[in-house]
Structures are given as structure tokens and as C-alpha cells.
Amino acid sequence: MKIIHGIGASKGIAIGKLTLCLNIDDHIQKKTITDVEAELSRLDEAKAASVEALNAIYMKALKRVGEANSMIFQIHIMMLQDEDFYGSIRNVIKEEKVNAEYAAWKTGRQYSEMFAHMDDEYMRGRASDVIDISKRLIRNLDTRLANGLDSLSSPSIVAAVDLMPSETVQMDKEMVLAFITKEGSKSSHSAILARTMGIPAVVGLADQFAQFSDGDDIIVDGISGDVILSPDEKTLSDYRVKQGEFNRHQQELKLLKGTKAITKNGVQIEINANIGHPEDVDLVLENDADGIGLFRSEFLYMESKQFPSEEEQYIAYKTVLEKMNGKRVIIRTLDLGADKQVPYLDLPHEDNPAMGLRAIRICLDRQDLFITQLRALLRASTFGKLAIMFPMIISVDEVRQIKSLIEKVKSDLTKEKIAFAPDFELGIMIETPASVMISDELAKEVDFFSIGTNDLTQYTLAVDRMNHCISKLFDSRHPAVLRMIEMTAKSAKKAGIWVGICGESAADTSLTEFYVKIGINELSVTPSSVLELRKAVQQIDLK
């Protein structure tokens, strides 16, 4: 028996035999061609077949995992039709006079590497999407490399170097007990889809992946991230008990829908959800969140080739507000810069971008860009309960500049006879030590605080959360970080405003009681964590 450690990407426990999937990388051959036009024609045919297949997968995904999680396949089609990406494949064929399979493989790897080295976790997760697209092209170019996931003869635990989103969504849940991968991250779409579909998954096994062989008996623990190779009888027995307990727990969580997060002594906490796209609202509603605590508006910019227009933004915000049907929606103004770059913004190169021109600093520097977003937000405010939140605040002067611009936008809209709600809330993110230290002053200017624990931890501990060499030092439970949070909560209470947490540690149930005790009013987490957190609050007895 051997225990191999990976990253638990989707909770659950599976016990069964392993099926190793074909790795395309091992079968790609670089061949010299003489007829470039014929090769380009082959590529175009493969592209057309890929688009057709992706449309079919999208329709299947709509039924299986809902609109929010199926939109990735529409994005795949857009990426496949992107002039830069597809044009790069064609250029490799023309300039190097090589076969289309190799050109697609090479280009996919280059773009994937580019995404993988970005600081932002979401963008790193997109590295697998590029590989998915290139693999689909390759399979349509050479049918011998077709994947066997859809032809499993018995229920199996699937092992692959990486599983693409399109492969994950086509899995038959009756035949796929779990999956393990050599590569991948918690934020990849495959991991997200696995969580949505309820398939246990462990990813990021790295070099340890080489220890697995087809037909191995294994246990996959998606909770701890452990994969147990050739388990003994006692371990098998123990895990069967754990498996039963986990399944019962999941059913019990569903019974919490319609209830509130109220402690045993009557303290109520608002449990909201974080989203990045309008389509994610379906998952928010499915998990019965009290509202949306963080809509990351920057993804509207990151997934566009140019600045999204006022109308495009207005439609996106309006859609979310309408779907939430009166529940509060907190929309964060664009948080670009640092690890979230868009080429058309044309930001200067910075040696230390995490402390450079980013977030609200860009907005106040490029006020035309900011006003466009504010106009869209205010116009949408009539369709629901809107709150607007501003990131990376370090001074009272910044808040006053923002409020002045909002008044200008209100005045302009009034002159244009365009309606907007008169009573939306304004809040700021507390994610720097500076904002914590002057939180008593900032609290006089706004309606709420939302603590971004990811950046607050990074800046407080002087630990780059993307640096694997010092990742053990990144600790959101560090006493210094917790004192920063407590100080912020005290300032908010004294000023009579509410305070929430929208960073990763909001979902850390080991901290939930502490947060309730110090006066945190709201916690915002990924939609799939809402019911688990609600249960944690309901079990607290402060007496």
C-alpha cells in the first residue's frame, strides 16, 4: 500500500480500478510536408469539425451542469476562432512546413505556458482550456488519437495527464467513479465541472503520477487530496465507512436550503456567493445563497478584445440583478493590473506590479474608463438591489474622489433623463494594511467594508502568494492577519456599517466562529461552499 499526495479538487471518495487514458503528447510526431495548402485545408476541416462537436457538447452540458458551467464550451469556440490563436497554428504550418497535428500541439503548448505563468489563479486555470482546444483539433486531424473516456466498459477511476473540460462534461457518471490527473489546479474548469457534477477528483500529482498502471486498485480521497495505491483490507474497510458518511453529509446539506445562517444564540450571518460571470448566477441560486457578495467585473474586460462598452456592461449587470430577484448584488469595479492584464489597456511594464498601477489606481488615472463602468452600473441599479465596491483602497482621498465621480455620473444621467436607483450602497475592499490602520476614518465615508483576505494576507505577511518557494508562509490564520480583520470589524461596528469577508478564508470553517465573535456580518464564498458554511454557522453557540 502506498499513499500519494495531490490536490483535492472535488470532494468525495471513490474506490475502484484505474483506467489510464491515452496521452496525446506521447504520440505527436513532427513531419515535414511539401503541400502547405493541402495541410492548411486539413486544418480548416478539423477546425470546422471541432466547432460542430463543441456546439453539440454545449447542448449536452446545458442539460447536465446548467448554463453557468456550460458556457465554457462557447468560450472554447470563440478561442478556436480567435485570429491570434488559430492564425498562429497556420503560421507554424507555413513557416516551418510541418504537419497540422504538430503545429496545433506546439501552438497549444506555447499559449498554455503563457497562461500558466500568469499570477492570477483564474487565468492560470485557463491554461488547460487552450490545451483542450489544441487536443480537439489534433483528434479531428488524426482519429487514431481519439480519447476512450466515452467507451469505458465498467465503472472505473480515470487517470490522465490532464482532463480537459470537454472530456469531463462527457463523462458518464455511472462509469466514472473519480478522476486523478498529473497536472491541473483547483481553479481549472475541469475541477469546477467535477465539483458541479459530484465526481471526486485529485489533481496535480506531478511526478508521482508515474507510479500508476492500468488496472491498479486505488482509493481517491478528494477531500484530503490523497490517492491510495493497492490499499490493504483495513484501509478499504475504513474508507468504505468514510464514503458512506460523506454521501450522507451531502444529502443532509441539501436539507439546509431555505434556512438561514443563524447561530444557536440567534446571531444571523449573511452567506453570499462570489461570481465572475453573469452565467454563474444559476449556480448561486441552485445553492441558495443569500445574495452575491462579489461579482468580479474585471472578467468582462479580460474576456474581451477591447474595452467593453457601456451597453455591454449594462446588459451584464442588469442580467445579474434581475436574476437575483431583489437579493443584494455587490459588484466590484474593475480590478485589473498586477496579475490581471489585458493587452488593450496598454499598461507600462512594472518590476513589482502587485504594488503598482492596478485596480482603483487605474480607474482614477483613466477616469474615462471608470466613468463608463459607473454609468453602466447606475443604469442597471433600477433592476435590483445593487451595491458597488471599490478595490485596493489606501486613503480617504481616494474614496472622496470616487464619490465625486459618482455624483458627476448621477448629474449626467439626470440631465439625459436616464433612470437610476437613488439608494444603492457604496463599499470598499479592505485588503491592505493601510486601509486597516485608517479603517475608522474610511468607515465614515462608506456603507460597508468587504475584507479581501487573499491580498490582505499577502501584504501583511510580505509573502507573495504565487511564489511556491514560500507558499508555506502564506497563512490567512496568522495572528497578524486575524488582528487586522478584528481591527477592521471594530471600526465598522463603531461607525454603524456592516462588514463582510470575500477572500478565500471566508470558506474556512475553522475560522467561522472567530468571525462571528468579532462581529463579521457577511461571508461570501464560492457557490458550492454556501451550504457547508451555513451549517457551520448554525452549529455555533456563543454562550
Coordinates of C-alpha atoms in Angstrom, one line a residue:
M1 CA 0.0 0.0 0.0
K2 CA 1.2 3.5 -0.8
I3 CA -0.3 6.9 -0.1
I4 CA 0.3 9.5 -2.8
H5 CA -0.5 13.2 -2.1
G6 CA -2.1 15.5 -4.6
I7 CA -4.6 18.4 -4.6
G8 CA -8.1 17.7 -3.6
A9 CA -10.1 19.4 -6.4
S10 CA -13.6 17.9 -5.9
K11 CA -14.8 16.4 -2.6
G12 CA -15.8 12.8 -2.4
I13 CA -14.4 9.3 -2.0
A14 CA -14.1 6.6 -4.7
I15 CA -12.8 3.0 -4.6
G16 CA -12.1 1.1 -7.7
K17 CA -9.8 0.0 -10.5
L18 CA -7.8 2.5 -12.5
T19 CA -8.1 3.2 -16.3
L20 CA -5.2 5.1 -17.8
C21 CA -6.1 7.3 -20.7
L22 CA -4.0 7.9 -23.8
N23 CA -1.6 10.9 -23.6
I24 CA -1.6 12.7 -26.9
D25 CA 1.8 14.3 -26.1
D26 CA 3.4 10.8 -26.4
H27 CA 2.0 10.3 -29.9
I28 CA 2.7 13.6 -31.6
Q29 CA 5.2 13.4 -34.4
K30 CA 6.8 16.3 -36.3
K31 CA 6.7 15.6 -40.0
T32 CA 7.9 17.7 -42.9
I33 CA 5.3 18.5 -45.6
T34 CA 5.6 19.6 -49.1
D35 CA 2.0 20.7 -49.9
V36 CA 1.3 23.6 -47.5
E37 CA -2.1 24.4 -48.9
A38 CA -3.3 20.8 -48.5
E39 CA -2.2 20.9 -44.9
L40 CA -4.0 24.2 -44.2
S41 CA -7.1 22.7 -45.8
R42 CA -6.8 19.7 -43.4
L43 CA -6.5 22.1 -40.5
D44 CA -9.6 24.1 -41.6
E45 CA -11.6 20.9 -41.9
A46 CA -10.5 19.9 -38.4
K47 CA -11.5 23.3 -37.1
A48 CA -15.0 23.0 -38.6
A49 CA -15.4 19.5 -37.1
S50 CA -14.2 20.8 -33.7
V51 CA -16.7 23.7 -33.7
E52 CA -19.5 21.4 -34.6
A53 CA -18.5 19.0 -31.8
L54 CA -18.2 21.8 -29.3
N55 CA -21.7 23.1 -30.1
A56 CA -23.0 19.5 -29.5
I57 CA -21.1 19.3 -26.2
Y58 CA -22.5 22.7 -25.2
M59 CA -26.1 21.5 -25.7
K60 CA -25.3 18.3 -23.7
A61 CA -23.7 20.3 -20.9
L62 CA -26.7 22.6 -20.6
K63 CA -28.8 19.7 -19.5
R64 CA -26.1 18.1 -17.3
V65 CA -24.4 21.0 -15.5
G66 CA -26.6 24.1 -16.3
E67 CA -25.9 27.3 -18.2
A68 CA -23.2 28.7 -15.9
N69 CA -20.9 25.7 -16.3
S70 CA -21.7 25.0 -20.0
M71 CA -20.7 28.5 -21.2
I72 CA -17.0 27.4 -21.2
F73 CA -17.7 25.5 -24.5
Q74 CA -19.0 28.6 -26.1
I75 CA -15.8 30.3 -25.0
H76 CA -13.8 27.4 -26.5
I77 CA -15.5 28.1 -29.8
M78 CA -14.5 31.7 -29.6
M79 CA -10.9 30.9 -28.7
L80 CA -10.8 28.4 -31.6
Q81 CA -11.9 31.1 -33.9
D82 CA -9.6 33.7 -32.4
E83 CA -7.4 35.1 -35.2
D84 CA -4.3 35.2 -33.0
F85 CA -4.5 31.6 -31.7
Y86 CA -5.7 29.9 -34.9
G87 CA -3.5 32.2 -37.0
S88 CA -0.5 31.1 -35.0
I89 CA -1.2 27.5 -35.9
R90 CA -1.5 28.3 -39.6
N91 CA 1.8 30.3 -39.4
V92 CA 3.6 27.3 -37.9
I93 CA 2.5 25.2 -40.9
K94 CA 3.5 27.8 -43.4
E95 CA 6.8 28.9 -41.9
E96 CA 8.1 25.5 -40.6
K97 CA 6.4 23.4 -43.3
V98 CA 5.2 20.8 -40.7
N99 CA 2.1 18.7 -40.3
A100 CA -1.0 20.3 -38.8
E101 CA -1.0 17.9 -35.8
Y102 CA 2.4 19.2 -34.7
A103 CA 1.5 22.8 -35.4
A104 CA -1.6 22.6 -33.2
W105 CA 0.3 20.8 -30.5
K106 CA 3.1 23.4 -30.5
T107 CA 0.8 26.4 -30.5
G108 CA -1.4 25.0 -27.8
R109 CA 1.7 24.4 -25.6
Q110 CA 3.0 27.9 -26.2
Y111 CA -0.3 29.6 -25.3
S112 CA -0.8 27.3 -22.3
E113 CA 2.6 28.2 -21.0
M114 CA 1.8 31.9 -21.3
F115 CA -1.4 31.4 -19.2
A116 CA 0.2 29.1 -16.7
H117 CA 2.8 31.7 -15.8
M118 CA 0.3 34.4 -15.0
D119 CA -0.1 35.4 -11.4
D120 CA -3.8 35.3 -11.3
E121 CA -5.2 31.9 -10.3
Y122 CA -8.2 32.2 -12.6
M123 CA -6.0 32.9 -15.6
R124 CA -3.7 30.1 -14.7
G125 CA -6.7 27.8 -14.9
R126 CA -7.3 28.9 -18.5
A127 CA -4.0 27.1 -19.5
S128 CA -6.0 23.8 -19.6
D129 CA -8.6 25.4 -21.9
V130 CA -6.0 26.2 -24.6
I131 CA -4.7 22.6 -24.4
D132 CA -8.3 21.3 -24.6
I133 CA -8.8 23.2 -27.9
S134 CA -5.5 22.1 -29.4
K135 CA -6.2 18.4 -28.5
R136 CA -9.6 18.6 -30.1
L137 CA -8.0 19.8 -33.3
I138 CA -5.5 17.0 -33.1
R139 CA -8.1 14.4 -32.6
N140 CA -10.0 15.6 -35.6
L141 CA -6.8 15.6 -37.6
D142 CA -5.9 12.0 -36.6
T143 CA -8.8 9.8 -35.4
R144 CA -6.3 7.2 -34.0
L145 CA -5.7 9.6 -31.1
A146 CA -9.4 9.7 -30.1
N147 CA -10.0 9.5 -26.3
G148 CA -11.5 6.4 -24.8
L149 CA -13.4 8.1 -22.0
D150 CA -16.8 7.6 -23.7
S151 CA -16.2 3.9 -24.2
L152 CA -15.4 2.6 -20.7
S153 CA -16.7 -1.0 -20.3
S154 CA -17.1 -0.9 -16.5
P155 CA -17.1 1.7 -13.7
S156 CA -13.5 3.0 -13.3
I157 CA -11.3 5.6 -11.8
V158 CA -9.9 7.6 -14.7
A159 CA -6.3 8.6 -14.7
A160 CA -4.9 11.1 -17.3
V161 CA -2.0 13.6 -17.6
D162 CA -4.8 16.2 -17.6
L163 CA -8.5 16.1 -18.4
M164 CA -10.0 18.8 -20.5
P165 CA -13.4 20.4 -19.7
S166 CA -14.9 18.9 -22.8
E167 CA -13.7 15.4 -21.6
T168 CA -15.0 16.0 -18.1
V169 CA -18.5 17.0 -19.1
Q170 CA -18.9 14.0 -21.4
M171 CA -18.1 11.6 -18.6
D172 CA -20.8 9.1 -17.8
K173 CA -21.2 9.5 -14.0
E174 CA -22.3 5.8 -13.8
M175 CA -19.0 4.7 -15.4
V176 CA -16.5 7.3 -14.0
L177 CA -16.1 6.9 -10.2
A178 CA -13.5 9.6 -9.9
F179 CA -10.5 11.0 -11.8
I180 CA -6.9 11.8 -11.0
T181 CA -4.5 13.8 -13.1
K182 CA -0.8 14.6 -13.2
E183 CA -1.5 18.2 -14.0
G184 CA -4.3 20.7 -13.2
S185 CA -5.3 23.0 -10.4
K186 CA -8.4 23.7 -8.2
S187 CA -9.4 26.6 -10.4
S188 CA -9.3 24.7 -13.7
H189 CA -12.7 24.3 -15.5
S190 CA -12.3 20.5 -15.3
A191 CA -12.1 20.8 -11.5
I192 CA -15.1 23.2 -11.4
L193 CA -17.1 20.9 -13.6
A194 CA -16.1 17.9 -11.4
R195 CA -17.4 19.7 -8.3
T196 CA -20.6 20.6 -10.1
M197 CA -21.2 17.0 -11.3
G198 CA -20.2 15.5 -8.0
I199 CA -17.3 13.5 -9.3
P200 CA -14.4 13.1 -6.8
A201 CA -11.1 14.4 -8.2
V202 CA -7.5 14.7 -7.2
V203 CA -5.2 16.7 -9.4
G204 CA -1.6 18.0 -9.5
L205 CA 0.1 14.6 -8.7
A206 CA 3.1 15.7 -10.7
D207 CA 5.9 13.1 -10.9
Q208 CA 4.1 10.7 -8.6
F209 CA 1.7 10.0 -11.4
A210 CA 4.3 7.7 -13.0
Q211 CA 3.6 5.2 -10.2
F212 CA 0.1 4.3 -11.6
S213 CA -0.6 1.5 -14.0
D214 CA -3.7 0.4 -15.9
G215 CA -5.8 -1.9 -13.7
D216 CA -4.4 -0.7 -10.3
D217 CA -6.7 -0.9 -7.3
I218 CA -6.9 2.6 -5.8
I219 CA -8.8 4.8 -3.4
V220 CA -9.3 8.5 -4.3
D221 CA -10.0 10.9 -1.5
G222 CA -11.0 14.2 -3.0
I223 CA -11.3 15.7 0.5
S224 CA -7.7 15.3 1.6
G225 CA -6.2 15.0 -1.8
D226 CA -4.8 11.6 -1.1
V227 CA -4.7 8.7 -3.6
I228 CA -4.0 5.3 -2.0
L229 CA -2.4 2.7 -4.3
S230 CA -3.1 -1.0 -3.6
P231 CA -4.9 -0.4 -0.3
D232 CA -4.9 -3.2 2.3
E233 CA -8.2 -4.7 3.7
K234 CA -8.3 -2.5 6.8
T235 CA -7.8 0.7 4.8
L236 CA -10.5 -0.4 2.3
S237 CA -12.9 -1.0 5.2
D238 CA -12.1 2.3 6.8
Y239 CA -12.7 4.2 3.5
R240 CA -16.0 2.5 2.8
V241 CA -17.2 3.9 6.1
K242 CA -15.9 7.4 5.2
Q243 CA -17.5 7.1 1.8
G244 CA -20.9 6.4 3.4
E245 CA -20.5 9.2 5.9
F246 CA -19.6 11.7 3.1
N247 CA -22.6 10.7 1.0
R248 CA -25.0 11.1 3.9
H249 CA -23.4 14.5 4.7
Q250 CA -24.1 15.8 1.2
Q251 CA -27.7 14.8 1.4
E252 CA -28.1 16.5 4.7
L253 CA -26.7 19.8 3.3
K254 CA -29.4 19.9 0.7
L255 CA -31.9 20.0 3.6
L256 CA -30.5 23.4 4.6
K257 CA -31.9 25.1 1.5
G258 CA -34.5 27.6 2.6
T259 CA -32.9 28.0 6.1
K260 CA -30.8 30.9 7.4
A261 CA -27.3 31.0 8.8
I262 CA -28.3 31.7 12.4
T263 CA -26.2 30.7 15.4
K264 CA -27.7 28.8 18.3
N265 CA -27.8 32.0 20.3
G266 CA -29.6 34.0 17.5
V267 CA -26.8 35.8 15.6
Q268 CA -27.5 35.8 11.9
I269 CA -24.7 35.9 9.2
E270 CA -25.4 36.6 5.6
I271 CA -23.9 33.9 3.4
N272 CA -23.3 35.2 -0.1
A273 CA -21.6 33.8 -3.2
N274 CA -18.7 35.0 -5.4
I275 CA -19.1 35.0 -9.2
G276 CA -17.0 36.1 -12.2
H277 CA -19.6 35.9 -15.0
P278 CA -23.4 36.6 -15.3
E279 CA -23.9 32.9 -16.1
D280 CA -22.7 31.9 -12.7
V281 CA -25.9 33.2 -11.1
D282 CA -27.6 29.9 -11.9
L283 CA -25.2 28.2 -9.5
V284 CA -25.7 30.9 -6.9
L285 CA -29.5 30.2 -7.0
E286 CA -29.0 26.5 -7.0
N287 CA -27.0 26.6 -3.8
D288 CA -29.5 29.0 -2.1
A289 CA -27.0 31.9 -1.4
D290 CA -28.5 35.0 0.3
G291 CA -27.0 37.1 -2.4
I292 CA -23.9 37.9 -4.4
G293 CA -21.1 39.2 -2.2
L294 CA -18.6 39.7 -5.0
F295 CA -19.1 40.0 -8.8
R296 CA -15.6 40.3 -10.3
S297 CA -16.4 42.7 -13.1
E298 CA -12.9 42.6 -14.5
F299 CA -13.6 39.3 -16.2
L300 CA -15.9 41.3 -18.6
Y301 CA -12.7 43.1 -19.6
M302 CA -10.4 40.1 -19.6
E303 CA -12.6 38.1 -21.9
S304 CA -12.9 40.9 -24.4
K305 CA -10.5 42.1 -27.1
Q306 CA -11.4 45.7 -26.4
F307 CA -12.9 47.8 -23.6
P308 CA -16.5 46.5 -23.1
S309 CA -18.9 49.3 -24.0
E310 CA -21.3 50.9 -21.6
E311 CA -24.1 49.0 -23.2
E312 CA -22.4 45.6 -22.9
Q313 CA -21.6 46.2 -19.2
Y314 CA -25.1 47.5 -18.6
I315 CA -26.7 44.3 -20.0
A316 CA -24.3 42.1 -17.9
Y317 CA -25.1 43.9 -14.7
K318 CA -28.8 44.1 -15.4
T319 CA -29.0 40.4 -16.1
V320 CA -27.4 39.5 -12.8
L321 CA -29.6 41.9 -10.8
E322 CA -32.8 40.7 -12.5
K323 CA -31.9 37.0 -11.9
M324 CA -31.2 37.6 -8.2
N325 CA -34.7 39.0 -7.9
G326 CA -34.2 41.5 -5.1
K327 CA -31.3 39.9 -3.3
R328 CA -28.3 42.1 -2.9
V329 CA -25.6 42.0 -5.6
I330 CA -22.2 43.5 -4.8
I331 CA -20.3 44.4 -8.0
R332 CA -16.7 45.2 -7.6
T333 CA -15.4 47.8 -10.1
L334 CA -12.6 46.5 -12.4
D335 CA -9.6 45.1 -10.6
L336 CA -7.2 45.0 -13.5
G337 CA -3.4 45.3 -13.4
A338 CA -0.8 43.3 -11.5
D339 CA -1.6 39.6 -12.4
K340 CA -4.7 40.5 -14.4
Q341 CA -3.6 42.1 -17.6
V342 CA -5.4 42.9 -20.8
P343 CA -3.3 43.9 -23.9
Y344 CA -5.6 46.8 -25.0
L345 CA -5.2 48.6 -21.6
D346 CA -1.5 49.1 -22.6
L347 CA -0.2 49.3 -19.0
P348 CA 3.6 50.0 -18.6
H349 CA 5.9 47.2 -17.5
E350 CA 6.4 47.2 -13.8
D351 CA 9.0 45.4 -11.7
N352 CA 6.6 44.9 -8.9
P353 CA 3.1 45.0 -10.4
A354 CA 1.3 43.8 -7.2
M355 CA 2.2 47.2 -5.7
G356 CA 1.9 49.1 -8.9
L357 CA -0.8 50.6 -11.2
R358 CA -3.8 48.4 -10.5
A359 CA -7.4 48.4 -9.5
I360 CA -8.8 51.7 -8.3
R361 CA -5.5 53.4 -9.2
I362 CA -6.2 52.6 -12.9
C363 CA -9.7 53.9 -12.5
L364 CA -8.7 57.2 -11.0
D365 CA -5.9 57.6 -13.6
R366 CA -8.1 56.6 -16.5
Q367 CA -11.3 58.3 -15.5
D368 CA -13.0 58.0 -18.9
L369 CA -12.8 54.2 -18.5
F370 CA -14.1 54.4 -14.9
I371 CA -17.0 56.7 -15.8
T372 CA -18.1 54.3 -18.5
Q373 CA -18.4 51.5 -15.9
L374 CA -20.1 53.7 -13.3
R375 CA -22.7 54.8 -15.9
A376 CA -23.4 51.1 -16.7
L377 CA -23.7 50.2 -13.0
L378 CA -26.0 53.1 -12.2
R379 CA -28.3 52.4 -15.2
A380 CA -28.6 48.8 -14.1
S381 CA -29.3 49.8 -10.5
T382 CA -33.1 50.1 -11.1
F383 CA -33.3 46.3 -11.8
G384 CA -32.4 45.0 -8.3
K385 CA -30.6 45.7 -5.1
L386 CA -27.2 46.9 -6.2
A387 CA -24.1 47.6 -4.1
I388 CA -20.9 48.9 -5.7
M389 CA -17.5 48.0 -4.2
F390 CA -14.1 49.5 -4.9
P391 CA -10.8 47.5 -4.6
M392 CA -7.3 48.4 -3.3
I393 CA -8.3 51.5 -1.3
I394 CA -5.5 53.0 0.8
S395 CA -6.8 56.5 1.6
V396 CA -9.8 58.6 2.4
D397 CA -8.9 60.9 -0.5
E398 CA -9.4 58.0 -3.0
V399 CA -12.9 57.4 -1.6
R400 CA -13.8 61.0 -1.9
Q401 CA -12.6 61.2 -5.5
I402 CA -14.8 58.2 -6.3
K403 CA -17.8 59.7 -4.6
S404 CA -17.2 62.9 -6.6
L405 CA -17.2 61.0 -9.9
I406 CA -20.4 59.1 -8.9
E407 CA -22.1 62.5 -8.3
K408 CA -21.0 63.6 -11.7
V409 CA -22.4 60.5 -13.3
K410 CA -25.7 60.9 -11.4
S411 CA -25.9 64.5 -12.7
D412 CA -25.2 63.5 -16.3
L413 CA -27.8 60.7 -16.2
T414 CA -30.3 63.0 -14.7
K415 CA -29.7 65.6 -17.5
E416 CA -30.1 62.7 -20.0
K417 CA -33.3 61.6 -18.3
I418 CA -31.9 58.1 -17.7
A419 CA -33.2 56.4 -14.5
F420 CA -31.0 55.1 -11.7
A421 CA -31.8 53.9 -8.2
P422 CA -31.2 56.6 -5.5
D423 CA -30.3 54.3 -2.7
F424 CA -27.6 51.9 -3.8
E425 CA -24.8 51.1 -1.3
L426 CA -21.1 52.1 -1.7
G427 CA -18.4 50.0 -0.1
I428 CA -14.7 49.4 -0.3
M429 CA -12.4 46.4 -0.1
I430 CA -10.1 46.2 2.9
E431 CA -7.0 44.4 1.5
T432 CA -4.0 46.5 2.5
P433 CA -2.6 47.2 6.0
A434 CA -3.0 50.9 5.2
S435 CA -6.8 50.5 4.8
V436 CA -6.9 48.6 8.1
M437 CA -5.0 51.2 10.0
I438 CA -7.3 54.0 8.9
S439 CA -10.5 51.9 8.8
D440 CA -12.0 54.1 11.4
E441 CA -11.8 57.1 9.0
L442 CA -12.8 55.1 6.0
A443 CA -15.9 53.8 7.7
K444 CA -17.3 57.3 7.9
E445 CA -17.2 57.5 4.1
V446 CA -18.9 54.3 3.0
D447 CA -21.9 51.9 3.8
F448 CA -19.8 48.7 4.2
F449 CA -16.4 47.0 4.2
S450 CA -15.6 43.8 2.5
I451 CA -12.3 42.2 3.6
G452 CA -10.2 40.6 0.8
T453 CA -8.2 38.1 2.8
N454 CA -6.1 36.9 -0.1
D455 CA -4.3 40.3 -0.7
L456 CA -4.5 41.3 3.0
T457 CA -2.6 38.2 3.9
Q458 CA -0.1 38.7 1.2
Y459 CA 0.6 42.4 2.1
T460 CA 0.5 41.8 5.8
L461 CA 3.0 38.9 5.8
A462 CA 5.1 40.2 2.9
V463 CA 4.6 36.8 1.3
D464 CA 3.9 36.5 -2.5
R465 CA 1.0 34.1 -2.6
M466 CA 2.1 32.9 -6.1
N467 CA 5.6 32.0 -5.0
H468 CA 5.7 28.3 -4.5
C469 CA 9.1 28.5 -2.7
I470 CA 7.5 30.3 0.3
S471 CA 3.9 29.1 -0.1
K472 CA 4.1 27.5 3.4
L473 CA 4.4 31.1 4.8
F474 CA 1.2 32.2 3.3
D475 CA -1.2 31.7 6.2
S476 CA -4.6 33.5 6.4
R477 CA -4.8 32.2 10.0
H478 CA -1.7 34.0 11.0
P479 CA -2.3 36.1 14.2
A480 CA -1.3 39.3 12.5
V481 CA -3.9 38.8 9.7
L482 CA -6.6 37.9 12.2
R483 CA -5.8 41.0 14.3
M484 CA -6.1 43.1 11.1
I485 CA -9.6 41.6 10.5
E486 CA -10.7 42.2 14.0
M487 CA -9.5 45.8 13.9
T488 CA -11.5 46.3 10.8
A489 CA -14.6 44.8 12.3
K490 CA -14.3 47.1 15.4
S491 CA -14.0 50.2 13.2
A492 CA -17.1 49.1 11.1
K493 CA -19.2 48.5 14.3
K494 CA -18.2 51.8 15.8
A495 CA -19.3 53.6 12.6
G496 CA -22.5 51.6 12.3
I497 CA -21.7 50.0 9.0
W498 CA -21.7 46.3 8.2
V499 CA -18.5 44.3 7.3
G500 CA -18.0 41.1 5.3
I501 CA -15.2 38.9 4.0
C502 CA -15.0 37.8 0.4
G503 CA -11.5 36.3 0.3
E504 CA -10.7 32.6 0.4
S505 CA -10.6 32.3 4.2
A506 CA -14.4 33.2 4.3
A507 CA -14.9 29.5 3.5
D508 CA -12.5 28.2 6.2
T509 CA -15.0 26.8 8.7
S510 CA -12.2 26.6 11.3
L511 CA -12.4 30.4 11.4
T512 CA -16.2 30.8 11.2
E513 CA -16.7 31.0 14.9
F514 CA -13.9 33.6 15.3
Y515 CA -15.5 35.7 12.5
V516 CA -18.9 35.6 14.2
K517 CA -17.4 36.5 17.6
I518 CA -15.6 39.6 16.3
G519 CA -18.7 40.9 14.5
I520 CA -18.4 39.9 10.9
N521 CA -21.8 40.3 9.3
E522 CA -21.4 38.6 6.0
L523 CA -19.3 35.9 4.4
S524 CA -19.0 35.4 0.6
V525 CA -17.7 32.2 -0.9
T526 CA -17.8 30.0 -4.0
P527 CA -21.4 28.9 -4.6
S528 CA -20.6 25.2 -3.8
S529 CA -19.4 26.2 -0.3
V530 CA -22.6 28.1 0.7
L531 CA -24.5 25.3 2.4
E532 CA -21.4 23.9 4.2
L533 CA -20.8 27.3 5.6
R534 CA -24.4 27.8 6.5
K535 CA -24.3 24.6 8.5
A536 CA -21.1 25.7 10.3
V537 CA -22.8 28.9 11.4
Q538 CA -25.9 27.1 12.6
Q539 CA -23.7 24.9 14.9
I540 CA -22.1 27.8 16.7
D541 CA -23.2 28.6 20.2
L542 CA -21.5 31.7 21.5
K543 CA -23.0 31.2 25.0

